[in-house]
Tab-separated table of C-alpha atoms in Angstrom:
chain	number	residue	atom	x	y	z
A	292	MET	CA	90.850	-124.280	130.113
A	293	SER	CA	91.903	-125.857	133.422
A	294	THR	CA	95.540	-126.609	134.099
A	295	LYS	CA	96.607	-130.102	135.099
A	296	ASP	CA	97.057	-128.912	138.688
A	297	GLU	CA	93.525	-127.490	138.752
A	298	THR	CA	92.110	-130.651	137.204
A	299	ALA	CA	93.907	-132.798	139.782
A	300	ARG	CA	92.567	-130.722	142.683
A	301	THR	CA	89.016	-130.726	141.268
A	302	LEU	CA	89.097	-134.484	140.749
A	303	ALA	CA	90.497	-135.148	144.210
A	304	GLU	CA	87.830	-132.927	145.763
A	305	ALA	CA	85.091	-134.749	143.859
A	306	HIS	CA	86.494	-138.183	144.700
A	307	PHE	CA	86.670	-137.393	148.419
A	308	ARG	CA	83.068	-136.233	148.206
A	309	LEU	CA	81.850	-139.174	146.109
A	310	ASP	CA	83.553	-141.981	147.992
A	311	GLN	CA	83.902	-141.479	151.707
A	312	GLY	CA	85.985	-144.664	151.875
A	313	ILE	CA	88.925	-142.750	150.398
A	314	THR	CA	91.381	-141.789	153.120
A	315	ARG	CA	94.227	-140.194	151.119
A	316	ILE	CA	94.874	-138.976	147.579
A	317	PHE	CA	98.255	-138.252	146.029
A	318	ARG	CA	99.338	-136.942	142.641
A	319	ILE	CA	101.438	-139.330	140.593
A	320	ILE	CA	104.031	-137.506	138.544
A	321	GLU	CA	106.324	-138.521	135.712
A	322	ALA	CA	109.358	-136.947	134.059
A	323	ASP	CA	107.189	-135.353	131.362
A	324	GLU	CA	104.525	-134.193	133.829
A	325	SER	CA	104.420	-130.622	132.504
A	326	ASN	CA	103.275	-131.988	129.147
A	327	GLY	CA	99.572	-131.161	129.008
A	328	SER	CA	98.837	-134.101	126.737
A	329	ARG	CA	99.935	-136.558	129.421
A	330	PRO	CA	97.203	-137.667	131.842
A	331	VAL	CA	96.482	-136.321	135.297
A	332	LYS	CA	97.326	-139.233	137.573
A	333	LEU	CA	96.015	-139.835	141.086
A	334	LEU	CA	96.818	-142.497	143.638
A	335	GLU	CA	93.882	-143.087	145.981
A	336	VAL	CA	94.037	-145.016	149.245
A	337	ASN	CA	90.785	-146.793	150.004
A	338	PRO	CA	90.240	-149.663	152.459
A	339	MET	CA	87.087	-150.604	150.515
A	340	THR	CA	88.959	-151.644	147.362
A	341	THR	CA	90.189	-155.149	146.609
A	342	GLU	CA	93.906	-155.917	146.723
A	343	VAL	CA	95.261	-156.660	143.258
A	344	GLY	CA	98.404	-154.538	143.446
A	345	ILE	CA	99.041	-151.495	141.261
A	346	SER	CA	96.389	-151.578	138.542
A	347	PRO	CA	95.746	-148.175	136.939
A	348	VAL	CA	92.554	-147.361	135.059
A	349	GLY	CA	92.194	-144.450	132.664
A	350	MET	CA	89.587	-142.272	131.046
A	351	THR	CA	90.124	-140.117	127.985
A	352	ALA	CA	89.798	-136.342	127.828
A	353	ASP	CA	86.539	-134.937	126.529
A	354	HIS	CA	86.964	-131.351	125.341
A	355	ALA	CA	83.315	-131.064	124.337
A	356	ARG	CA	82.330	-131.438	127.998
A	357	GLY	CA	85.136	-129.302	129.371
A	358	VAL	CA	87.406	-132.194	130.376
A	359	PHE	CA	90.763	-131.185	128.956
A	360	HIS	CA	93.023	-133.874	130.387
A	361	SER	CA	92.862	-137.626	130.345
A	362	VAL	CA	92.820	-139.135	133.829
A	363	VAL	CA	94.482	-142.174	135.379
A	364	VAL	CA	93.576	-143.464	138.843
A	365	VAL	CA	95.441	-146.063	140.874
A	366	GLU	CA	93.354	-147.250	143.814
A	367	ILE	CA	95.048	-149.254	146.553
A	368	THR	CA	94.345	-150.327	150.126
A	369	PRO	CA	96.156	-148.807	153.139
A	370	ASP	CA	98.188	-152.021	153.425
A	371	GLU	CA	99.217	-151.775	149.766
A	372	PHE	CA	100.120	-148.118	150.345
A	373	GLU	CA	102.488	-149.166	153.127
A	374	ARG	CA	104.009	-151.764	150.799
A	375	LEU	CA	104.404	-149.085	148.130
A	376	GLN	CA	106.215	-146.840	150.606
A	377	ARG	CA	108.487	-149.723	151.606
A	378	GLY	CA	109.290	-150.345	147.943
A	379	GLU	CA	107.605	-153.752	147.876
A	380	LEU	CA	105.126	-152.429	145.295
A	381	LYS	CA	106.230	-150.242	142.381
A	382	LEU	CA	104.398	-147.707	140.263
A	383	PRO	CA	104.631	-148.350	136.502
A	384	ALA	CA	107.155	-146.716	134.157
A	385	ASP	CA	108.878	-143.690	135.677
A	386	TRP	CA	105.869	-142.674	137.755
A	387	LYS	CA	106.580	-141.277	141.217
A	388	LEU	CA	104.401	-140.350	144.159
A	389	GLY	CA	103.814	-136.583	144.187
A	390	GLU	CA	102.105	-134.160	146.539
A	391	GLU	CA	99.220	-135.222	148.733
A	392	LEU	CA	95.874	-133.600	147.979
A	393	PHE	CA	93.552	-132.889	150.873
A	394	PRO	CA	89.770	-132.579	150.968
A	395	HIS	CA	88.198	-129.178	151.345
A	396	GLU	CA	86.851	-128.544	154.850
A	397	SER	CA	83.249	-128.947	153.726
A	398	VAL	CA	84.022	-132.422	152.403
A	399	THR	CA	85.737	-133.356	155.667
A	400	GLY	CA	82.710	-132.076	157.509
A	401	MET	CA	80.397	-134.173	155.378
A	402	ALA	CA	82.399	-137.289	156.039
A	403	SER	CA	82.369	-136.895	159.809
B	206	MET	CA	91.664	-147.868	115.893
B	207	ASN	CA	93.944	-148.537	118.859
B	208	TRP	CA	93.601	-151.262	121.539
B	209	THR	CA	91.715	-149.037	123.984
B	210	GLN	CA	89.214	-148.099	121.316
B	211	ALA	CA	88.844	-151.695	120.149
B	212	PHE	CA	88.114	-153.007	123.666
B	213	ALA	CA	85.720	-150.121	124.272
B	214	ARG	CA	84.004	-150.796	120.945
B	215	GLN	CA	83.469	-154.443	121.864
B	216	ALA	CA	82.320	-153.482	125.373
B	217	ALA	CA	79.727	-151.134	123.863
B	218	SER	CA	78.587	-153.894	121.511
B	219	ASP	CA	78.307	-156.395	124.399
B	220	LEU	CA	76.218	-153.898	126.359
B	221	ALA	CA	73.987	-153.311	123.338
B	222	ALA	CA	73.522	-157.092	123.054
B	223	ARG	CA	72.601	-157.179	126.764
B	224	HIS	CA	69.918	-154.607	126.099
B	225	VAL	CA	68.387	-156.692	123.277
B	226	LEU	CA	68.558	-159.928	125.275
B	227	ALA	CA	67.115	-158.327	128.416
B	228	ALA	CA	64.123	-157.123	126.401
B	229	GLU	CA	63.525	-160.602	124.965
B	230	GLY	CA	61.298	-162.222	127.563
B	231	THR	CA	61.445	-165.743	126.154
B	232	LEU	CA	65.163	-166.230	126.798
B	233	PRO	CA	66.720	-167.276	130.115
B	234	SER	CA	68.182	-164.360	132.086
B	235	CYS	CA	71.682	-165.877	131.995
B	236	HIS	CA	72.220	-164.556	128.459
B	237	ALA	CA	71.631	-160.884	129.242
B	238	LEU	CA	73.712	-161.260	132.422
B	239	HIS	CA	76.503	-162.904	130.431
B	240	PHE	CA	76.736	-159.934	128.079
B	241	LEU	CA	76.554	-157.518	131.021
B	242	GLN	CA	79.507	-159.273	132.670
B	243	MET	CA	81.489	-159.430	129.430
B	244	GLY	CA	80.755	-155.784	128.588
B	245	CYS	CA	81.886	-154.659	132.040
B	246	GLU	CA	85.064	-156.748	131.834
B	247	LYS	CA	85.978	-155.343	128.415
B	248	LEU	CA	85.269	-151.794	129.611
B	249	CYS	CA	87.624	-152.366	132.558
B	250	LYS	CA	90.249	-153.725	130.161
B	251	ALA	CA	89.834	-150.726	127.830
B	252	SER	CA	90.365	-148.437	130.792
B	253	MET	CA	93.415	-150.386	131.977
B	254	ILE	CA	94.983	-150.169	128.499
B	255	SER	CA	94.129	-146.465	128.359
B	256	ALA	CA	96.154	-146.078	131.568
B	257	GLY	CA	99.222	-147.595	129.920
B	258	ARG	CA	98.938	-151.343	130.541
B	259	ASP	CA	100.266	-153.722	127.886
B	260	PRO	CA	97.242	-154.697	125.715
B	261	ILE	CA	98.457	-158.250	125.168
B	262	GLU	CA	99.006	-158.781	128.893
B	263	VAL	CA	95.574	-157.286	129.649
B	264	GLN	CA	93.923	-159.434	126.985
B	265	ARG	CA	95.255	-162.594	128.603
B	266	SER	CA	94.412	-161.591	132.162
B	267	HIS	CA	91.180	-161.460	134.093
B	268	ALA	CA	90.075	-157.889	134.796
B	269	SER	CA	88.709	-157.326	138.278
B	270	ILE	CA	85.307	-155.746	137.746
B	271	ALA	CA	84.841	-155.403	141.504
B	272	LYS	CA	87.996	-153.317	141.747
B	273	HIS	CA	87.963	-151.279	138.559
B	274	LEU	CA	84.317	-150.556	137.800
B	275	PRO	CA	83.707	-148.399	140.923
B	276	THR	CA	86.833	-146.393	140.086
B	277	ILE	CA	85.697	-145.868	136.494
B	278	VAL	CA	82.266	-144.740	137.714
B	279	ARG	CA	83.826	-142.338	140.225
B	280	VAL	CA	86.135	-140.833	137.608
B	281	TYR	CA	83.258	-140.535	135.219
B	282	MET	CA	80.913	-138.897	137.723
B	283	SER	CA	83.552	-136.475	138.969
B	284	ARG	CA	84.392	-135.145	135.527
B	285	GLU	CA	80.835	-134.485	134.419
B	286	ALA	CA	80.840	-130.786	133.529
B	287	GLY	CA	83.390	-130.123	136.271
B	288	ARG	CA	80.694	-130.154	138.946
B	289	LEU	CA	81.212	-131.523	142.410
B	290	PRO	CA	78.590	-134.267	142.649
B	291	ARG	CA	76.919	-134.915	145.979
B	292	ASP	CA	75.467	-138.325	145.168
B	293	ASN	CA	78.011	-140.322	147.147
B	294	TRP	CA	75.409	-143.016	147.876
B	295	MET	CA	75.773	-144.123	144.278
B	296	VAL	CA	79.451	-145.037	144.537
B	297	ASP	CA	78.717	-146.877	147.788
B	298	ALA	CA	75.969	-148.841	146.026
B	299	ILE	CA	78.020	-149.599	142.931
B	300	ARG	CA	80.841	-151.339	144.789
B	301	PRO	CA	78.733	-154.378	145.879
B	302	LEU	CA	76.924	-154.268	142.544
B	303	ALA	CA	80.231	-154.552	140.690
B	304	ARG	CA	81.112	-157.557	142.857
B	305	LYS	CA	77.805	-159.207	141.919
B	306	ILE	CA	78.565	-158.669	138.222
B	307	GLU	CA	82.077	-160.074	138.673
B	308	LEU	CA	80.658	-163.214	140.306
B	309	LEU	CA	78.637	-163.928	137.136
B	310	SER	CA	81.894	-164.999	135.470
B	311	PRO	CA	82.803	-168.698	135.676
B	312	ALA	CA	86.400	-167.627	136.323
B	313	VAL	CA	85.372	-166.006	139.624
B	314	ARG	CA	84.024	-168.443	142.164
B	315	GLY	CA	83.925	-166.313	145.300
B	316	GLY	CA	86.266	-168.600	147.174
B	317	GLY	CA	84.168	-171.629	146.193
B	318	ARG	CA	80.990	-170.148	147.693
B	319	SER	CA	79.520	-169.082	144.338
B	320	PRO	CA	79.686	-171.796	141.685
B	321	GLU	CA	76.690	-170.157	139.963
B	322	ASN	CA	77.690	-168.307	136.825
B	323	CYS	CA	75.985	-167.231	133.632
B	324	GLU	CA	78.087	-169.246	131.176
B	325	TYR	CA	78.920	-172.842	132.182
B	326	PRO	CA	77.063	-175.588	134.117
B	327	TRP	CA	78.136	-176.248	137.699
B	328	VAL	CA	77.665	-178.784	140.477
B	329	ALA	CA	75.357	-177.507	143.212
B	330	PRO	CA	76.085	-178.222	146.913
B	331	ASP	CA	73.534	-181.074	146.806
B	332	GLY	CA	75.475	-182.750	143.974
B	333	SER	CA	73.057	-181.883	141.181
B	334	ILE	CA	74.316	-180.420	137.932
B	335	THR	CA	72.751	-177.130	136.895
B	336	ALA	CA	72.811	-175.286	133.567
B	337	PRO	CA	72.849	-171.472	133.726
B	338	ALA	CA	69.794	-171.435	131.417
B	339	ASP	CA	67.776	-173.163	134.146
B	340	HIS	CA	69.060	-171.142	137.073
B	341	PRO	CA	66.807	-168.420	138.528
B	342	PHE	CA	69.443	-165.727	138.978
B	343	GLU	CA	68.238	-163.449	141.750
B	344	PHE	CA	69.903	-160.515	140.098
B	345	SER	CA	68.482	-157.984	137.700
B	346	ILE	CA	70.564	-154.901	137.092
B	347	LEU	CA	67.444	-152.780	136.622
B	348	PHE	CA	66.192	-153.613	140.116
B	349	GLU	CA	69.483	-153.108	141.917
B	350	LYS	CA	70.218	-149.893	143.786
B	351	ALA	CA	72.127	-147.635	141.357
B	352	GLY	CA	71.700	-150.278	138.640
B	353	VAL	CA	70.159	-147.971	136.053
B	354	ALA	CA	72.744	-145.280	136.752
B	355	LEU	CA	75.520	-147.853	136.394
B	356	LEU	CA	74.171	-149.007	133.039
B	357	LYS	CA	74.070	-145.438	131.731
B	358	ILE	CA	77.559	-144.628	132.972
B	359	ILE	CA	79.254	-147.757	131.608
B	360	HIS	CA	77.504	-147.312	128.272
B	361	GLN	CA	78.717	-143.696	128.027
B	362	ALA	CA	82.212	-144.631	129.242
B	363	ALA	CA	82.449	-147.293	126.522
B	364	ILE	CA	81.540	-144.659	123.940
B	365	ASP	CA	83.984	-142.097	125.355
B	366	LEU	CA	86.889	-144.556	125.352
B	367	GLN	CA	86.400	-145.063	121.610
B	368	ARG	CA	87.385	-141.435	120.927
């Protein structure tokens, strides 16, 4: 069974590969982040998305298909990301921006 | 049943209705498109509630299909059996497709450029009044790039969110 960290890295890798509009991906963490029943949360910066502010979408876990954690994604534009960093936009609840996840070299190579 | 499951259940039912209406050749295409748009909107709302949004607030608001559907598809594709998919053309194709579906709603008018919708009559640029039932929508999900894949993914996502 994958850990939340492994799931987050796998998802980020796949999202960089699937959508070459994505420029940056960050973990979103909460106070109870070590709780495995809480979702893996990613913030994705993508100039291709529409600007509606912070609007998370989620998908449930599916143990039968080897997906052990529910997933939440917040997709925002680079401009919205700057506003988030300036504090003009807020993440919901006690969510905080966590570590940045980077694409594997092969993904970077594909995108170039 | 919780709110996520209830929205997903209704989304799945809307999509099933789309399937029946699309197969019925005697009906205007607006009806199948209407259920496609409604199913996609409810799926987006189910996913937003699943992510922690207030169900009552989500119920009252308009869900942006153009914004949320590509994200749902990407999440769904990326988690399939833990593989790293290479079909990135599909996500690229789904973004404009999601915008087309969003524009079928009368609440979304594309900045006034798209009065056509699949639910209510509208005034055309030449001043004539048109009913959706008489409008030749140049949009069939089955003939759009990635359209079939999108249908399969949103149908499965609506089932998964009911768990």
